Short mmCIF file of C-alpha atoms in Angstrom, two decimals:
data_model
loop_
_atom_site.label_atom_id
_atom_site.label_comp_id
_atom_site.label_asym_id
_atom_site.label_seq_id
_atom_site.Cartn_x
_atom_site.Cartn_y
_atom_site.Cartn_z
CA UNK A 17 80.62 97.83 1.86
CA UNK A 18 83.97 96.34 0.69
CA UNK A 19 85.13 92.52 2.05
CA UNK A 20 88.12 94.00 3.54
CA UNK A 21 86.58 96.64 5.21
CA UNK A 22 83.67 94.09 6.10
CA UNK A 23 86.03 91.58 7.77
CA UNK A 24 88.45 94.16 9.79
CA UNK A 25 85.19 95.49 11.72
CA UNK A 26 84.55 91.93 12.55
CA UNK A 27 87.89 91.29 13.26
CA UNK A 28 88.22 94.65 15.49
CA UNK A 29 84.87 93.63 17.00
CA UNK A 30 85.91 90.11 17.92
CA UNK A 31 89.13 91.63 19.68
CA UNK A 32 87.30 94.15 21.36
CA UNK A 33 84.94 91.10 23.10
CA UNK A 34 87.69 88.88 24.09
CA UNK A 35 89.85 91.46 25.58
CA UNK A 36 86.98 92.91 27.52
CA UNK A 37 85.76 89.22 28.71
CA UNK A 38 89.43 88.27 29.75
CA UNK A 39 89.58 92.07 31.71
CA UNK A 40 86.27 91.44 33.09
CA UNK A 41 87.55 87.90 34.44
CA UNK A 42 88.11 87.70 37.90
CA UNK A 43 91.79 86.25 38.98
CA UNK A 44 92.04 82.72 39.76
CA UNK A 45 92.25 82.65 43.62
CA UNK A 46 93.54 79.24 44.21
CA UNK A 47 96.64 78.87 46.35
CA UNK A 48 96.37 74.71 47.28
CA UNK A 49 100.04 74.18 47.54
CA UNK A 50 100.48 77.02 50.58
CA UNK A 51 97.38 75.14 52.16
CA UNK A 52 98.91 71.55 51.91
CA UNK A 53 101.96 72.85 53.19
CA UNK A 54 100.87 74.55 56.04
CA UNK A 55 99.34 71.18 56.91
CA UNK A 56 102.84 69.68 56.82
CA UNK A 57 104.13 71.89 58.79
CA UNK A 58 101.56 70.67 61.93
CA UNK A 59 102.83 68.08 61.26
CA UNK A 60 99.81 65.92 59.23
CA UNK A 61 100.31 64.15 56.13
CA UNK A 62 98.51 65.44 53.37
CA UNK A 63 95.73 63.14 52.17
CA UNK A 64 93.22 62.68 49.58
CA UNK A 65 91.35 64.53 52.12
CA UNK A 66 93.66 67.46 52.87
CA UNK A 67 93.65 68.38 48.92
CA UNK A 68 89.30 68.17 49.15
CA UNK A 69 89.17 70.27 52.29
CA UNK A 70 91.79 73.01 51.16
CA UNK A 71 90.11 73.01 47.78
CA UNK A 72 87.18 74.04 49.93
CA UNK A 73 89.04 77.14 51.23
CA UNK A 74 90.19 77.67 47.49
CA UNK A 75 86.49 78.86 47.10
CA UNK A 76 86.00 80.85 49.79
CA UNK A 77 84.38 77.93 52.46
CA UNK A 78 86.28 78.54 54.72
CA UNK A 79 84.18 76.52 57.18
CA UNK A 80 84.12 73.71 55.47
CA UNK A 81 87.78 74.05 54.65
CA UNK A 82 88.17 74.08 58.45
CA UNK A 83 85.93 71.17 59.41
CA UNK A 84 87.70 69.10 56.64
CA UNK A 85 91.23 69.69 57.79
CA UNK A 86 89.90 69.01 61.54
CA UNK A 87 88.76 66.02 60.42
CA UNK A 88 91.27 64.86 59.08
CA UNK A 89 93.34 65.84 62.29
CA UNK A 90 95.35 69.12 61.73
CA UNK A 91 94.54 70.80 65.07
CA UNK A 92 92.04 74.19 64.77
CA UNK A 93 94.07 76.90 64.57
CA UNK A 94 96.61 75.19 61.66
CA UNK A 95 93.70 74.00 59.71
CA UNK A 96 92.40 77.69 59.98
CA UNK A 97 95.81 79.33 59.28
CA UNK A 98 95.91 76.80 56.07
CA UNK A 99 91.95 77.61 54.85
CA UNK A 100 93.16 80.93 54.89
CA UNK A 101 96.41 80.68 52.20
CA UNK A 102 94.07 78.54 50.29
CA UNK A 103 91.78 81.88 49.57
CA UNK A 104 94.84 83.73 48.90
CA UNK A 105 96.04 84.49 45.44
CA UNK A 106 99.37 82.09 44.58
CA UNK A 107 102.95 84.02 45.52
#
């Protein structure tokens, strides 16, 4: 088998993996800024805290996301309202 020949298949190869791994990828579900500012919106200052607990709903706890923001005083249905934009996909 000739180089050239030799190092296109690998090359063809090595394009085919990647651009099935980065189709196979699932998309990045992270919207933290919509969280936060649904927190400012109640009317709580977003904390050190605030960013850990929406990160929470960023990954799909949403009952931890919850409990966080609770705890660090955004009333229930807010801190539920704001777990939930945190799952969502970024607009």
């Amino acid at each position: 088998m000739r180089t050239s020949t030799r190092i296109t298949g690998v090359l063809t190869g090595l394009t085919l993996a990647l651009g099935g791994a980065a189709l196979a990828a699932p998309a990045a579900h992270a919207d933290i800024p919509a969280c936060t500012s649904t927190v400012e919106m109640s009317g709580v200052t977003v904390t050190d805290a605030v960013r850990a607990a929406c990160t929470r709903g960023v990954v799909n706890d949403l009952a931890g996301c919850v409990n966080g923001l609770t705890a660090a005083g955004v009333a229930g249905g807010a801190a539920n309202g704001a777990c939930r934009q945190a799952a969502h996909e970024p607009r």
